[in-house]
């Protein structure tokens, strides 16, 4: 408490006994949770040591807690308390070596800039000359168009999410990311710049978790780590458009050779099957049904992943969703609210369970100010599981090498 008043920097690391020894009369076993009340600015209770929890999670969590504490009082750091649960035994050398040369570095594993107007990265002129990959997540229409042009100027491949508004210049990423040639080529990337969060594609998330570039930057105006893989790099809180202005692209030739060809091959394979009947074909053809000067709302069922994997939405066309925790309730209500706020013609597509959970919201669609079309995909409430079971065969039909990789 005394250290917190003047804002002095203090980190407390306390040790606790395993939970099975608490409240059972074991020696030197006390309940330590909350023992310092509200005086620490941040309190972190670490799980018991296990190699099932990556070292990357540990160091990025510690960096995140310290960054939170630094923001509480500007330049003054309030006390931080970390409690570790110890038991006999220690981690192996391989667990520690997963952090690479970080042990000899003087920088945090995760460097965070918490101000909404993030500072210009002084070494950007250096990194923009390297081989990079741009991952585009959820962002606004204007930001999506700027990101697409920015990546094109740099000559970096752009992997665009269905909510990125970038036009997905390399369509069908969830298909060609299953090809060994694409993964091998992406391994040459020295830096990955992720703009926006809420990535949809399963294979994109798998690649993102497995990639190990020299630097991994995440730029979004939402605070938090936003990286389940806990990469070593930088977490920059900023509006994407403002950040792009501070970090201009330098005209360079594209360094990827195989990926554009594989993306075109995957796209043509999907086009060849577009006239068949099914949810996948509907997802591919969804761009044919988009209202002019309108907007698209996608639900959280399998259909959003199919649109992400099999379609290519126009650059700058407004796409909305209520991703959240990928729940299925309240989607029609959200779509109605989107239409009312924008007064634009709207196409919405949801699954059958999503529609069932929000049937009352159909009354809201009687009060729309512009044409509103709602597509409900009848999957008999179990097509997600049938699709997953048959996914390998579907992938083999499009890209033979893709079926060798897990979904």
CSV table of C-alpha atoms in Angstrom, one decimal:
chain,number,residue,atom,x,y,z
A,1,UNK,CA,0.0,0.0,0.0
A,2,UNK,CA,2.8,2.4,0.9
A,3,UNK,CA,4.5,1.8,-2.4
A,4,UNK,CA,1.4,2.4,-4.4
A,5,UNK,CA,0.8,5.9,-3.0
A,6,UNK,CA,3.9,7.5,-4.5
A,7,UNK,CA,3.6,5.3,-7.6
A,8,UNK,CA,6.9,3.4,-7.0
A,9,UNK,CA,7.6,0.4,-9.1
A,10,UNK,CA,7.2,-2.8,-7.2
A,11,UNK,CA,6.7,-6.4,-8.3
A,12,UNK,CA,5.8,-9.0,-5.8
A,13,UNK,CA,6.3,-12.7,-6.7
A,14,UNK,CA,4.7,-14.9,-4.1
A,15,UNK,CA,4.6,-18.7,-3.9
A,16,UNK,CA,1.6,-20.8,-3.0
A,17,UNK,CA,1.1,-24.5,-2.4
A,18,UNK,CA,-0.8,-26.8,-4.8
A,19,UNK,CA,-4.6,-26.5,-4.4
A,20,UNK,CA,-4.9,-30.0,-3.0
A,21,UNK,CA,-2.9,-28.9,0.0
A,22,UNK,CA,-5.1,-25.8,0.8
A,23,UNK,CA,-7.7,-26.0,3.6
A,24,UNK,CA,-6.8,-29.5,4.6
A,25,UNK,CA,-4.3,-28.8,7.5
A,26,UNK,CA,-1.2,-29.1,5.4
A,27,UNK,CA,1.9,-27.3,6.7
A,28,UNK,CA,2.7,-23.8,5.3
A,29,UNK,CA,-0.4,-23.9,3.1
A,30,UNK,CA,-2.5,-20.7,3.3
A,31,UNK,CA,-5.1,-19.1,1.0
A,32,UNK,CA,-3.1,-16.3,-0.7
A,33,UNK,CA,-5.7,-15.1,-3.2
A,34,UNK,CA,-6.6,-11.5,-2.4
A,35,UNK,CA,-4.2,-11.2,0.6
A,36,UNK,CA,-3.1,-7.8,-0.6
A,37,UNK,CA,-6.7,-6.6,-1.2
A,38,UNK,CA,-7.0,-3.9,-3.8
A,39,UNK,CA,-3.5,-2.4,-3.4
A,40,UNK,CA,-1.8,-4.1,-6.3
A,41,UNK,CA,-2.8,-2.6,-9.6
A,42,UNK,CA,-2.7,-6.0,-11.2
A,43,UNK,CA,-2.8,-9.5,-9.7
A,44,UNK,CA,-1.8,-12.6,-11.6
A,45,UNK,CA,-2.5,-16.1,-10.3
A,46,UNK,CA,-0.4,-18.5,-12.4
A,47,UNK,CA,-1.5,-22.1,-12.9
A,48,UNK,CA,0.6,-24.9,-11.6
A,49,UNK,CA,3.7,-25.6,-13.7
A,50,UNK,CA,3.1,-28.0,-16.6
A,51,UNK,CA,4.7,-28.4,-20.0
A,52,UNK,CA,1.2,-28.4,-21.5
A,53,UNK,CA,1.2,-24.6,-21.1
A,54,UNK,CA,3.7,-23.0,-23.4
A,55,UNK,CA,6.5,-20.8,-22.3
A,56,UNK,CA,5.2,-18.2,-24.8
A,57,UNK,CA,2.0,-17.9,-22.9
A,58,UNK,CA,3.8,-17.3,-19.6
A,59,UNK,CA,6.1,-14.5,-20.9
A,60,UNK,CA,3.4,-12.8,-22.9
A,61,UNK,CA,1.1,-12.9,-19.9
A,62,UNK,CA,3.7,-11.3,-17.7
A,63,UNK,CA,4.4,-8.6,-20.3
A,64,UNK,CA,0.7,-7.9,-20.6
A,65,UNK,CA,0.2,-7.5,-16.9
A,66,UNK,CA,3.2,-5.1,-16.6
A,67,UNK,CA,1.9,-3.1,-19.5
A,68,UNK,CA,-1.5,-2.9,-17.8
A,69,UNK,CA,0.1,-1.7,-14.6
A,70,UNK,CA,2.1,1.0,-16.5
A,71,UNK,CA,-1.1,2.4,-18.0
A,72,UNK,CA,-2.9,2.8,-14.6
A,73,UNK,CA,-0.9,5.8,-13.5
A,74,UNK,CA,0.8,7.0,-16.7
A,75,UNK,CA,4.6,6.8,-16.2
A,76,UNK,CA,4.1,5.5,-12.6
A,77,UNK,CA,3.9,1.8,-12.2
A,78,UNK,CA,1.7,0.6,-9.3
A,79,UNK,CA,2.6,-2.6,-7.4
A,80,UNK,CA,2.0,-5.9,-9.2
A,81,UNK,CA,1.5,-9.2,-7.4
A,82,UNK,CA,2.1,-12.5,-9.1
A,83,UNK,CA,1.3,-15.8,-7.3
A,84,UNK,CA,2.8,-19.0,-8.6
A,85,UNK,CA,1.6,-22.5,-7.5
A,86,UNK,CA,4.7,-24.6,-7.0
A,87,UNK,CA,5.2,-28.3,-6.6
A,88,UNK,CA,8.3,-30.4,-6.7
A,89,UNK,CA,9.9,-30.9,-10.1
A,90,UNK,CA,10.9,-28.5,-12.8
A,91,UNK,CA,10.4,-27.9,-16.5
A,92,UNK,CA,12.7,-29.5,-19.1
A,93,UNK,CA,15.2,-27.7,-21.2
A,94,UNK,CA,13.1,-28.0,-24.3
A,95,UNK,CA,10.3,-26.0,-22.7
A,96,UNK,CA,12.7,-23.2,-21.9
A,97,UNK,CA,14.4,-23.3,-25.3
A,98,UNK,CA,11.0,-22.6,-27.0
A,99,UNK,CA,11.7,-18.9,-26.2
A,100,UNK,CA,14.8,-18.9,-28.4
A,101,UNK,CA,17.2,-16.1,-27.9
A,102,UNK,CA,14.8,-14.1,-25.8
A,103,UNK,CA,16.8,-15.2,-22.7
A,104,UNK,CA,19.7,-13.1,-23.9
A,105,UNK,CA,17.6,-10.2,-25.1
A,106,UNK,CA,16.8,-7.0,-23.1
A,107,UNK,CA,13.4,-6.4,-24.6
A,108,UNK,CA,10.0,-7.9,-23.5
A,109,UNK,CA,8.6,-10.8,-25.4
A,110,UNK,CA,5.5,-8.8,-26.2
A,111,UNK,CA,6.0,-5.0,-26.6
A,112,UNK,CA,2.7,-3.1,-26.2
A,113,UNK,CA,1.8,0.5,-27.2
A,114,UNK,CA,-1.4,1.3,-25.3
A,115,UNK,CA,-2.2,4.7,-26.6
A,116,UNK,CA,-4.8,4.8,-29.3
A,117,UNK,CA,-2.5,7.0,-31.4
A,118,UNK,CA,0.4,4.5,-31.5
A,119,UNK,CA,3.9,5.9,-32.1
A,120,UNK,CA,5.6,5.4,-35.4
A,121,UNK,CA,7.8,2.4,-35.3
A,122,UNK,CA,11.3,3.8,-35.9
A,123,UNK,CA,12.6,0.6,-37.6
A,124,UNK,CA,9.7,0.4,-40.1
A,125,UNK,CA,11.9,1.6,-42.9
A,126,UNK,CA,14.0,-1.5,-42.2
A,127,UNK,CA,11.2,-4.0,-42.0
A,128,UNK,CA,9.3,-2.8,-45.1
A,129,UNK,CA,12.3,-4.0,-47.2
A,130,UNK,CA,12.0,-7.5,-45.9
A,131,UNK,CA,9.8,-10.4,-47.0
A,132,UNK,CA,6.5,-9.9,-45.2
A,133,UNK,CA,2.9,-11.2,-45.0
A,134,UNK,CA,-0.2,-9.1,-44.3
A,135,UNK,CA,-3.1,-10.7,-42.5
A,136,UNK,CA,-6.3,-8.6,-42.6
A,137,UNK,CA,-9.0,-9.2,-40.0
A,138,UNK,CA,-12.1,-7.2,-39.2
A,139,UNK,CA,-11.9,-3.6,-40.2
A,140,UNK,CA,-14.0,-0.8,-41.8
A,141,UNK,CA,-14.6,-0.4,-45.6
A,142,UNK,CA,-12.1,2.5,-46.0
A,143,UNK,CA,-9.5,0.7,-44.0
A,144,UNK,CA,-9.9,-2.4,-46.1
A,145,UNK,CA,-9.3,-0.6,-49.3
A,146,UNK,CA,-6.2,1.1,-47.9
A,147,UNK,CA,-4.8,-2.1,-46.5
A,148,UNK,CA,-5.2,-3.8,-49.9
A,149,UNK,CA,-3.3,-1.0,-51.7
A,150,UNK,CA,-0.7,-0.9,-48.9
A,151,UNK,CA,0.1,-4.6,-49.2
A,152,UNK,CA,0.1,-4.5,-53.1
A,153,UNK,CA,2.6,-1.6,-53.0
A,154,UNK,CA,4.9,-3.6,-50.6
A,155,UNK,CA,4.7,-6.7,-52.8
A,156,UNK,CA,3.5,-8.7,-49.8
A,157,UNK,CA,0.8,-11.4,-50.0
A,158,UNK,CA,-2.4,-10.3,-48.4
A,159,UNK,CA,-4.5,-13.0,-46.6
A,160,UNK,CA,-7.9,-11.3,-46.2
A,161,UNK,CA,-10.7,-12.4,-43.9
A,162,UNK,CA,-14.3,-12.3,-45.0
A,163,UNK,CA,-14.7,-9.2,-42.7
A,164,UNK,CA,-11.6,-7.4,-44.0
A,165,UNK,CA,-13.3,-5.5,-46.9
A,166,UNK,CA,-10.0,-5.9,-48.8
A,167,UNK,CA,-11.5,-7.8,-51.7
A,168,UNK,CA,-9.4,-10.9,-50.8
A,169,UNK,CA,-6.9,-10.6,-53.6
A,170,UNK,CA,-5.7,-14.2,-52.9
A,171,UNK,CA,-9.1,-15.9,-52.6
A,172,UNK,CA,-9.8,-19.3,-51.2
A,173,UNK,CA,-7.1,-19.0,-48.6
A,174,UNK,CA,-8.6,-21.8,-46.5
A,175,UNK,CA,-8.0,-24.1,-49.4
A,176,UNK,CA,-4.5,-23.1,-50.6
A,177,UNK,CA,-3.2,-22.8,-47.1
A,178,UNK,CA,-3.6,-26.6,-47.0
A,179,UNK,CA,-1.0,-27.0,-49.8
A,180,UNK,CA,2.6,-27.7,-48.7
A,181,UNK,CA,4.1,-25.4,-51.3
A,182,UNK,CA,2.1,-22.4,-49.9
A,183,UNK,CA,3.1,-23.2,-46.4
A,184,UNK,CA,6.8,-23.6,-47.4
A,185,UNK,CA,6.8,-20.3,-49.2
A,186,UNK,CA,5.2,-18.5,-46.3
A,187,UNK,CA,7.9,-19.8,-44.1
A,188,UNK,CA,10.3,-17.4,-45.9
A,189,UNK,CA,8.4,-14.4,-44.4
A,190,UNK,CA,10.5,-12.4,-42.0
A,191,UNK,CA,7.7,-10.4,-40.6
A,192,UNK,CA,3.9,-10.8,-40.4
A,193,UNK,CA,1.7,-7.7,-40.0
A,194,UNK,CA,-1.8,-8.5,-38.8
A,195,UNK,CA,-4.2,-5.6,-39.2
A,196,UNK,CA,-7.5,-6.2,-37.4
A,197,UNK,CA,-8.7,-9.1,-35.3
A,198,UNK,CA,-11.5,-11.8,-35.3
A,199,UNK,CA,-10.0,-14.1,-37.9
A,200,UNK,CA,-12.5,-16.6,-39.3
A,201,UNK,CA,-10.7,-19.2,-41.4
A,202,UNK,CA,-9.6,-22.4,-39.6
A,203,UNK,CA,-6.5,-23.0,-41.8
A,204,UNK,CA,-5.5,-19.3,-41.5
A,205,UNK,CA,-5.7,-19.6,-37.7
A,206,UNK,CA,-3.7,-22.9,-37.8
A,207,UNK,CA,-1.0,-21.2,-40.0
A,208,UNK,CA,-1.0,-18.1,-37.8
A,209,UNK,CA,-0.4,-20.3,-34.7
A,210,UNK,CA,2.4,-22.3,-36.3
A,211,UNK,CA,4.3,-19.5,-38.1
A,212,UNK,CA,7.5,-18.2,-36.6
A,213,UNK,CA,8.6,-15.0,-38.3
A,214,UNK,CA,11.3,-12.8,-36.8
A,215,UNK,CA,8.6,-10.3,-35.8
A,216,UNK,CA,4.8,-10.5,-35.5
A,217,UNK,CA,2.9,-7.2,-35.3
A,218,UNK,CA,-0.8,-6.8,-34.5
A,219,UNK,CA,-2.5,-3.5,-35.1
A,220,UNK,CA,-6.0,-2.9,-33.9
A,221,UNK,CA,-7.9,-0.2,-31.9
A,222,UNK,CA,-9.0,-2.8,-29.5
A,223,UNK,CA,-6.8,-3.4,-26.5
A,224,UNK,CA,-5.6,-6.8,-25.4
A,225,UNK,CA,-3.2,-9.3,-26.8
A,226,UNK,CA,-5.5,-10.7,-29.6
A,227,UNK,CA,-3.0,-13.5,-30.3
A,228,UNK,CA,-3.8,-17.0,-29.1
A,229,UNK,CA,-0.4,-18.2,-30.3
A,230,UNK,CA,1.5,-15.6,-28.2
A,231,UNK,CA,4.0,-14.7,-30.9
A,232,UNK,CA,7.1,-12.7,-30.1
A,233,UNK,CA,6.5,-9.2,-31.5
A,234,UNK,CA,4.6,-6.0,-31.0
A,235,UNK,CA,1.0,-5.3,-30.0
A,236,UNK,CA,0.1,-1.8,-31.3
A,237,UNK,CA,-3.2,-0.1,-30.3
A,238,UNK,CA,-4.1,2.3,-33.0
A,239,UNK,CA,-6.7,3.0,-35.7
A,240,UNK,CA,-5.6,1.0,-38.8
A,241,UNK,CA,-6.0,4.0,-41.2
A,242,UNK,CA,-3.9,6.2,-38.9
A,243,UNK,CA,-1.2,3.5,-38.5
A,244,UNK,CA,-0.9,3.1,-42.3
A,245,UNK,CA,-0.3,6.8,-42.7
A,246,UNK,CA,2.6,6.6,-40.2
A,247,UNK,CA,4.0,3.6,-41.9
A,248,UNK,CA,3.9,4.1,-45.7
A,249,UNK,CA,4.6,1.3,-48.1
A,250,UNK,CA,7.7,1.2,-50.3
A,251,UNK,CA,7.2,0.0,-53.9
A,252,UNK,CA,8.7,-3.4,-54.2
A,253,UNK,CA,8.2,-6.5,-56.5
A,254,UNK,CA,6.1,-9.4,-55.0
A,255,UNK,CA,8.3,-12.0,-53.5
A,256,UNK,CA,5.8,-14.9,-53.5
A,257,UNK,CA,5.6,-17.0,-56.6
A,258,UNK,CA,3.7,-20.1,-55.8
A,259,UNK,CA,0.9,-18.6,-53.7
A,260,UNK,CA,-0.8,-16.5,-56.4
A,261,UNK,CA,-0.8,-19.5,-58.7
A,262,UNK,CA,-2.2,-21.8,-56.0
A,263,UNK,CA,-4.9,-19.2,-55.2
A,264,UNK,CA,-5.9,-19.0,-58.8
A,265,UNK,CA,-6.0,-22.8,-59.1
A,266,UNK,CA,-8.2,-23.1,-56.0
A,267,UNK,CA,-10.5,-20.4,-57.3
A,268,UNK,CA,-11.0,-22.0,-60.7
A,269,UNK,CA,-11.7,-25.4,-59.0
A,270,UNK,CA,-14.4,-23.8,-56.9
A,271,UNK,CA,-15.9,-22.0,-60.0
A,272,UNK,CA,-16.0,-25.3,-61.9
A,273,UNK,CA,-18.4,-26.6,-59.2
A,274,UNK,CA,-20.5,-23.5,-58.7
A,275,UNK,CA,-23.6,-24.8,-60.5
A,276,UNK,CA,-24.0,-27.7,-58.1
A,277,UNK,CA,-26.6,-27.5,-55.3
A,278,UNK,CA,-25.4,-27.0,-51.8
A,279,UNK,CA,-24.4,-24.7,-49.0
A,280,UNK,CA,-20.9,-24.4,-50.4
A,281,UNK,CA,-22.1,-23.3,-53.8
A,282,UNK,CA,-24.4,-20.8,-52.2
A,283,UNK,CA,-21.5,-19.4,-50.3
A,284,UNK,CA,-19.4,-19.1,-53.4
A,285,UNK,CA,-22.3,-17.4,-55.4
A,286,UNK,CA,-23.2,-15.0,-52.6
A,287,UNK,CA,-21.5,-12.1,-54.4
A,288,UNK,CA,-24.0,-12.5,-57.2
A,289,UNK,CA,-26.8,-11.6,-54.9
A,290,UNK,CA,-25.3,-8.6,-53.3
A,291,UNK,CA,-27.6,-5.5,-53.6
A,292,UNK,CA,-26.1,-2.6,-55.4
A,293,UNK,CA,-24.9,0.1,-53.0
A,294,UNK,CA,-26.0,-2.2,-50.2
A,295,UNK,CA,-24.4,-4.3,-47.5
A,296,UNK,CA,-24.0,-8.0,-46.4
A,297,UNK,CA,-24.6,-9.4,-43.0
A,298,UNK,CA,-23.2,-12.9,-42.3
A,299,UNK,CA,-24.1,-15.1,-39.4
A,300,UNK,CA,-21.9,-17.3,-37.3
A,301,UNK,CA,-22.8,-20.7,-38.7
A,302,UNK,CA,-20.7,-22.8,-41.1
A,303,UNK,CA,-21.8,-20.5,-43.8
A,304,UNK,CA,-19.5,-17.7,-42.7
A,305,UNK,CA,-16.5,-20.0,-43.0
A,306,UNK,CA,-17.7,-21.2,-46.4
A,307,UNK,CA,-18.0,-17.6,-47.6
A,308,UNK,CA,-14.5,-16.9,-46.3
A,309,UNK,CA,-13.1,-20.0,-47.9
A,310,UNK,CA,-14.9,-20.2,-51.2
A,311,UNK,CA,-16.1,-16.7,-52.2
A,312,UNK,CA,-14.4,-13.4,-53.1
A,313,UNK,CA,-16.3,-10.3,-52.0
A,314,UNK,CA,-15.8,-7.0,-53.8
A,315,UNK,CA,-13.2,-4.7,-52.2
A,316,UNK,CA,-14.8,-2.0,-50.2
A,317,UNK,CA,-18.2,-3.7,-50.0
A,318,UNK,CA,-19.6,-3.4,-46.5
A,319,UNK,CA,-19.7,-6.7,-44.6
A,320,UNK,CA,-21.1,-6.9,-41.1
A,321,UNK,CA,-21.2,-9.7,-38.6
A,322,UNK,CA,-21.8,-10.2,-34.9
A,323,UNK,CA,-18.8,-12.5,-34.2
A,324,UNK,CA,-18.4,-12.0,-30.4
A,325,UNK,CA,-18.0,-15.5,-29.1
A,326,UNK,CA,-19.3,-16.9,-32.3
A,327,UNK,CA,-22.7,-17.4,-30.7
A,328,UNK,CA,-25.9,-18.1,-32.7
A,329,UNK,CA,-28.4,-15.9,-30.7
A,330,UNK,CA,-29.5,-12.4,-31.7
A,331,UNK,CA,-28.2,-12.5,-35.2
A,332,UNK,CA,-31.4,-11.5,-37.0
A,333,UNK,CA,-31.9,-8.7,-34.4
A,334,UNK,CA,-28.3,-7.5,-35.2
A,335,UNK,CA,-28.9,-7.6,-38.9
A,336,UNK,CA,-32.1,-5.5,-38.5
A,337,UNK,CA,-30.2,-3.0,-36.4
A,338,UNK,CA,-27.4,-2.8,-39.0
A,339,UNK,CA,-30.0,-2.0,-41.7
A,340,UNK,CA,-31.8,0.6,-39.6
A,341,UNK,CA,-28.6,2.4,-38.7
A,342,UNK,CA,-27.3,2.5,-42.3
A,343,UNK,CA,-30.7,2.7,-44.2
A,344,UNK,CA,-29.1,0.6,-47.0
A,345,UNK,CA,-30.4,-2.4,-48.9
A,346,UNK,CA,-29.3,-5.5,-46.9
A,347,UNK,CA,-28.7,-9.2,-47.7
A,348,UNK,CA,-28.4,-11.3,-44.5
A,349,UNK,CA,-27.5,-15.0,-44.4
A,350,UNK,CA,-27.8,-17.2,-41.2
A,351,UNK,CA,-28.1,-20.8,-40.3
A,352,UNK,CA,-31.3,-22.6,-39.3
A,353,UNK,CA,-30.5,-22.7,-35.6
A,354,UNK,CA,-29.6,-19.1,-35.6
A,355,UNK,CA,-32.9,-18.2,-37.1
A,356,UNK,CA,-34.8,-20.5,-34.7
A,357,UNK,CA,-33.1,-18.8,-31.7
A,358,UNK,CA,-34.1,-15.3,-32.9
A,359,UNK,CA,-37.5,-15.9,-34.5
A,360,UNK,CA,-39.1,-13.0,-32.6
A,361,UNK,CA,-36.8,-10.6,-34.4
A,362,UNK,CA,-38.6,-11.2,-37.7
A,363,UNK,CA,-41.1,-8.6,-36.5
A,364,UNK,CA,-38.3,-6.1,-36.7
A,365,UNK,CA,-37.9,-6.8,-40.4
A,366,UNK,CA,-41.4,-5.3,-41.0
A,367,UNK,CA,-40.0,-1.9,-40.2
A,368,UNK,CA,-37.0,-1.7,-42.5
A,369,UNK,CA,-36.3,1.4,-44.5
A,370,UNK,CA,-34.8,-0.3,-47.5
A,371,UNK,CA,-35.1,-3.8,-49.2
A,372,UNK,CA,-34.0,-6.6,-46.8
A,373,UNK,CA,-33.5,-10.2,-47.9
A,374,UNK,CA,-32.9,-12.9,-45.3
A,375,UNK,CA,-31.4,-16.2,-46.4
A,376,UNK,CA,-31.8,-19.1,-43.9
A,377,UNK,CA,-29.7,-22.1,-44.7
A,378,UNK,CA,-31.5,-25.3,-43.7
A,379,UNK,CA,-28.7,-27.6,-42.4
A,380,UNK,CA,-31.1,-29.9,-40.5
A,381,UNK,CA,-29.2,-28.6,-37.4
A,382,UNK,CA,-26.3,-31.1,-37.9
A,383,UNK,CA,-24.7,-30.3,-41.2
A,384,UNK,CA,-21.7,-28.7,-39.4
A,385,UNK,CA,-20.7,-32.1,-38.1
A,386,UNK,CA,-21.4,-33.9,-41.4
A,387,UNK,CA,-19.2,-31.3,-43.2
A,388,UNK,CA,-16.3,-31.8,-40.8
A,389,UNK,CA,-16.5,-35.6,-41.2
A,390,UNK,CA,-16.4,-35.3,-44.9
A,391,UNK,CA,-13.9,-32.4,-45.1
A,392,UNK,CA,-10.9,-34.4,-46.2
A,393,UNK,CA,-12.8,-35.7,-49.3
A,394,UNK,CA,-14.0,-32.3,-50.2
A,395,UNK,CA,-10.5,-30.8,-49.9
A,396,UNK,CA,-9.0,-33.6,-52.0
A,397,UNK,CA,-11.5,-32.8,-54.8
A,398,UNK,CA,-10.3,-29.2,-54.9
A,399,UNK,CA,-6.6,-29.3,-54.0
A,400,UNK,CA,-5.2,-32.9,-53.6
A,401,UNK,CA,-2.4,-31.8,-51.3
A,402,UNK,CA,-4.7,-29.9,-49.0
A,403,UNK,CA,-6.3,-33.1,-47.8
A,404,UNK,CA,-3.0,-34.2,-46.2
A,405,UNK,CA,-3.3,-31.3,-43.7
A,406,UNK,CA,-5.8,-31.3,-40.7
A,407,UNK,CA,-8.7,-28.9,-40.8
